[in-house]
Amino acid sequence: MVNATERSSIARCDAQFPQAAREFVHTTLEAFGLGHAVETADLLVSEIVTYALVAGEFEHAWVDVSVVGDLLRVEVTDPTSYLAAVVSDLPLEHTLRAGGIGLLVVDQAARGWGVEPANDGSTVWFELDLTSLPVPHLESTGPTIEPA
Amino acid sequence: MSTVMIDVENGVVRASGDLDIQSAPMMRSALDRMSQVEGADVVIDMAGVTFMDSTGLRELLRATSDGHTVVLRNVPKQVRILLELAGVDSLFTID
């Protein structure tokens, strides 16, 4: 059983933020010995961060990755509560009607996700069950992405 | 960090690197060029794609909305997961 946690501070909250968040999640999961969760976890953190970026601006954020047993939790926290405001202001139904696929993907893959106040701002989080990660049904014709 | 490269060669869009909010404009530009050929399939070779999220997917969906058949070749596992989670895998021809 893995029990571990890691935090990264990300100062560039522009179009490079999703990539920076993915790289941190990717590297952390590899270090935890959880490479099989990288593809889904990278995707979900990218969706959450991109959704907030498209809606507005914030200058700084933290990404936390923690694992307790078979549960992976990723949190994105910003000191201004901007992230949480963006996500919670647009309920899923509205997002889907507006053509947003990102949060649908999060909702489909995650065991749970949401927004909540934090000591240092607000947090958007998702949790993945490491024992039931999405597996594609399509027949494989291409390469499996190998960890960098 | 993976460098994004999107080339159009012999009627095939070859994409590599991460297809996200940073690279979506490049993808849109390449697909727009392909979509101008009336009646032709839009073929995208994804062998070099290291990641794609819904922002990249949106550009692929946009190409299908013009009535073109969009053919995806060498689809990486992570992209297949995305297509199925988003429920749009049936909109593409997976080659």
Coordinates of C-alpha atoms in Angstrom, one line a residue:
Chain A
M1 CA 0.0 0.0 0.0
V2 CA 1.3 3.4 -1.0
N3 CA 0.7 6.4 1.3
A4 CA 2.4 9.5 0.1
T5 CA 1.9 13.2 -0.7
E6 CA 3.8 15.8 -2.8
R7 CA 3.2 19.5 -3.4
S8 CA 4.3 21.7 -6.3
S9 CA 4.1 25.5 -6.5
I10 CA 3.3 26.7 -10.0
A11 CA 4.0 30.4 -10.7
R12 CA 3.1 30.5 -14.4
C13 CA -0.6 30.4 -14.7
D14 CA -0.8 31.1 -18.4
A15 CA -1.2 28.7 -21.3
Q16 CA 1.8 26.8 -20.0
F17 CA 0.1 26.0 -16.7
P18 CA -1.7 22.8 -17.8
Q19 CA 1.6 21.4 -19.1
A20 CA 3.4 22.3 -15.9
A21 CA 0.6 20.7 -13.8
R22 CA 0.8 17.6 -15.9
E23 CA 4.5 17.3 -15.7
F24 CA 4.3 17.5 -11.9
V25 CA 1.6 14.9 -11.6
H26 CA 3.4 12.7 -14.1
T27 CA 6.7 12.9 -12.3
T28 CA 5.1 12.4 -8.9
L29 CA 3.2 9.3 -9.8
E30 CA 6.2 7.8 -11.4
A31 CA 8.1 8.4 -8.2
F32 CA 5.3 6.8 -6.2
G33 CA 5.5 3.7 -8.5
L34 CA 2.1 4.5 -9.9
G35 CA 3.0 4.8 -13.6
H36 CA -0.2 3.0 -14.7
A37 CA -2.3 6.0 -13.4
V38 CA -0.4 8.6 -15.3
E39 CA -2.5 8.8 -18.5
T40 CA -5.8 9.4 -16.7
A41 CA -4.4 11.6 -13.9
D42 CA -2.5 13.8 -16.4
L43 CA -5.7 14.1 -18.5
L44 CA -7.9 15.1 -15.5
V45 CA -5.5 17.7 -14.1
S46 CA -5.1 19.2 -17.5
E47 CA -8.9 19.5 -17.9
I48 CA -9.4 21.2 -14.6
V49 CA -6.6 23.7 -15.0
T50 CA -7.5 24.5 -18.7
Y51 CA -11.1 25.0 -17.7
A52 CA -10.1 27.7 -15.2
L53 CA -7.6 29.3 -17.6
V54 CA -10.2 29.7 -20.3
A55 CA -12.6 31.5 -18.0
G56 CA -10.1 33.9 -16.5
E57 CA -6.8 34.7 -14.9
F58 CA -5.0 34.0 -11.7
E59 CA -1.3 34.3 -11.0
H60 CA -0.3 31.4 -8.8
A61 CA -1.4 28.0 -7.8
W62 CA -0.4 24.8 -6.0
V63 CA -0.8 21.3 -7.2
D64 CA -1.0 18.5 -4.5
V65 CA -0.9 14.8 -5.3
S66 CA -1.6 12.4 -2.5
V67 CA -2.2 8.6 -2.4
V68 CA -3.8 6.7 0.4
G69 CA -4.1 3.0 -0.4
D70 CA -5.9 2.7 -3.7
L71 CA -7.2 6.3 -3.8
L72 CA -5.3 9.0 -5.7
R73 CA -6.3 12.6 -4.9
V74 CA -5.1 15.6 -6.9
E75 CA -5.8 19.1 -5.7
V76 CA -5.3 22.4 -7.5
T77 CA -5.3 25.3 -5.0
D78 CA -5.2 29.0 -5.7
P79 CA -4.8 31.7 -3.1
T80 CA -7.5 34.0 -4.6
S81 CA -10.3 31.4 -4.6
Y82 CA -10.6 32.1 -8.3
L83 CA -10.4 28.5 -9.5
A84 CA -13.2 27.4 -7.2
A85 CA -15.4 30.4 -8.2
V86 CA -15.0 29.5 -11.9
V87 CA -15.8 25.9 -11.5
S88 CA -18.7 26.2 -9.0
D89 CA -20.3 29.1 -10.9
L90 CA -20.9 26.8 -13.9
P91 CA -22.7 23.6 -12.9
L92 CA -22.0 20.6 -15.0
E93 CA -25.3 20.8 -16.9
H94 CA -24.4 24.3 -18.0
T95 CA -20.9 23.2 -19.0
L96 CA -22.1 20.4 -21.1
R97 CA -24.7 22.5 -22.8
A98 CA -22.0 25.0 -23.6
G99 CA -20.0 22.3 -25.4
G100 CA -17.5 21.9 -22.7
I101 CA -16.1 18.4 -22.8
G102 CA -13.4 18.8 -20.2
L103 CA -15.5 18.5 -17.1
L104 CA -17.6 15.7 -18.6
V105 CA -14.3 13.8 -19.0
V106 CA -13.4 14.5 -15.3
D107 CA -16.9 13.5 -14.3
Q108 CA -16.7 10.2 -16.3
A109 CA -13.3 9.2 -15.0
A110 CA -13.1 10.4 -11.5
R111 CA -14.5 8.6 -8.4
G112 CA -15.4 12.1 -7.3
W113 CA -14.5 15.7 -7.9
G114 CA -15.5 19.1 -6.6
V115 CA -14.5 22.4 -5.1
E116 CA -14.0 23.4 -1.4
P117 CA -12.5 26.2 0.7
A118 CA -8.9 25.7 1.8
N119 CA -6.7 27.4 4.4
D120 CA -4.7 29.1 1.6
G121 CA -7.5 29.9 -0.9
S122 CA -9.8 27.4 -2.5
T123 CA -9.3 23.9 -4.0
V124 CA -10.6 22.1 -7.0
W125 CA -10.0 18.4 -6.6
F126 CA -10.6 15.0 -8.1
E127 CA -10.1 11.5 -6.9
L128 CA -9.2 8.4 -8.9
D129 CA -9.7 4.8 -7.8
L130 CA -6.4 3.2 -8.7
T131 CA -8.1 -0.2 -9.0
S132 CA -10.5 0.8 -11.7
L133 CA -8.8 3.2 -14.1
P134 CA -10.4 3.7 -17.5
V135 CA -9.2 1.2 -20.1
P136 CA -9.9 1.9 -23.7
H137 CA -12.1 -0.6 -25.5
L138 CA -10.9 0.4 -29.0
E139 CA -8.5 -2.0 -30.5
S140 CA -5.0 -0.7 -30.1
T141 CA -3.4 0.5 -33.3
G142 CA -0.9 2.9 -31.9
P143 CA 1.9 3.2 -29.4
T144 CA 1.4 3.3 -25.7
I145 CA 2.7 6.5 -24.3
E146 CA 5.8 5.7 -22.3
P147 CA 6.7 7.9 -19.3
A148 CA 9.3 10.5 -20.1
Chain B
M1 CA 8.5 19.2 -22.3
S2 CA 7.7 17.8 -25.7
T3 CA 7.9 20.0 -28.8
V4 CA 4.7 20.2 -30.8
M5 CA 5.0 19.6 -34.5
I6 CA 2.1 19.7 -36.8
D7 CA 2.9 19.1 -40.5
V8 CA 0.7 18.5 -43.5
E9 CA 2.4 16.0 -45.9
N10 CA 0.8 14.1 -48.8
G11 CA -2.7 14.9 -47.5
V12 CA -2.0 13.7 -44.0
V13 CA -1.7 15.8 -40.9
R14 CA 1.1 14.5 -38.8
A15 CA 0.9 15.6 -35.2
S16 CA 3.4 15.1 -32.4
G17 CA 3.9 16.4 -28.9
D18 CA 1.2 17.5 -26.5
L19 CA -2.1 18.7 -28.1
D20 CA -3.5 21.1 -25.5
I21 CA -4.4 24.7 -25.1
Q22 CA -0.9 25.8 -26.2
S23 CA -0.9 23.8 -29.4
A24 CA -4.6 24.0 -30.3
P25 CA -4.2 27.0 -32.7
M26 CA -1.6 25.1 -34.7
M27 CA -3.9 22.1 -34.9
R28 CA -6.8 24.3 -36.0
S29 CA -4.7 25.9 -38.7
A30 CA -3.5 22.6 -40.1
L31 CA -7.0 21.1 -40.0
D32 CA -8.6 24.2 -41.6
R33 CA -6.2 23.7 -44.6
M34 CA -7.2 20.1 -44.9
S35 CA -10.9 20.9 -44.6
Q36 CA -10.8 23.2 -47.6
V37 CA -10.5 20.2 -49.9
E38 CA -14.2 19.4 -50.5
G39 CA -15.2 15.8 -50.1
A40 CA -11.8 14.6 -49.0
D41 CA -11.2 12.7 -45.8
V42 CA -9.1 14.5 -43.1
V43 CA -6.4 12.1 -42.1
I44 CA -4.5 12.6 -38.9
D45 CA -1.4 10.5 -38.0
M46 CA -1.1 10.6 -34.2
A47 CA 1.9 8.4 -33.8
G48 CA 4.0 11.2 -32.3
V49 CA 1.3 12.5 -30.0
T50 CA 2.4 12.4 -26.3
F51 CA -0.8 13.8 -24.8
M52 CA -4.2 15.2 -25.8
D53 CA -6.9 16.7 -23.7
S54 CA -10.4 18.1 -24.6
T55 CA -8.9 21.3 -26.0
G56 CA -7.1 19.3 -28.6
L57 CA -10.1 17.0 -29.1
R58 CA -12.3 20.1 -29.7
E59 CA -10.2 20.9 -32.8
L60 CA -10.7 17.3 -34.1
L61 CA -14.4 17.5 -33.5
R62 CA -14.5 20.8 -35.3
A63 CA -13.1 19.1 -38.4
T64 CA -15.9 16.6 -38.4
S65 CA -18.6 19.3 -38.2
D66 CA -17.9 20.3 -41.8
G67 CA -19.1 16.9 -43.0
H68 CA -15.6 15.5 -43.5
T69 CA -14.7 12.0 -42.4
V70 CA -11.9 12.4 -39.9
V71 CA -9.5 9.4 -39.9
L72 CA -7.2 8.9 -36.9
R73 CA -4.2 6.8 -37.4
N74 CA -1.8 5.4 -34.8
V75 CA -4.0 6.6 -31.9
P76 CA -2.0 6.4 -28.6
K77 CA -3.6 4.8 -25.6
Q78 CA -4.1 8.0 -23.7
V79 CA -6.0 9.5 -26.6
R80 CA -8.2 6.4 -26.9
I81 CA -9.1 6.8 -23.2
L82 CA -10.0 10.5 -23.9
L83 CA -12.2 9.6 -26.9
E84 CA -14.1 7.0 -24.9
L85 CA -14.5 9.1 -21.8
A86 CA -15.9 12.0 -23.9
G87 CA -18.1 9.5 -25.8
V88 CA -17.0 10.7 -29.2
D89 CA -15.0 7.7 -30.4
S90 CA -17.8 6.8 -32.9
L91 CA -17.5 10.2 -34.6
F92 CA -14.1 9.3 -36.0
T93 CA -12.7 6.5 -38.2
I94 CA -10.0 4.8 -36.2
D95 CA -7.6 3.4 -38.7

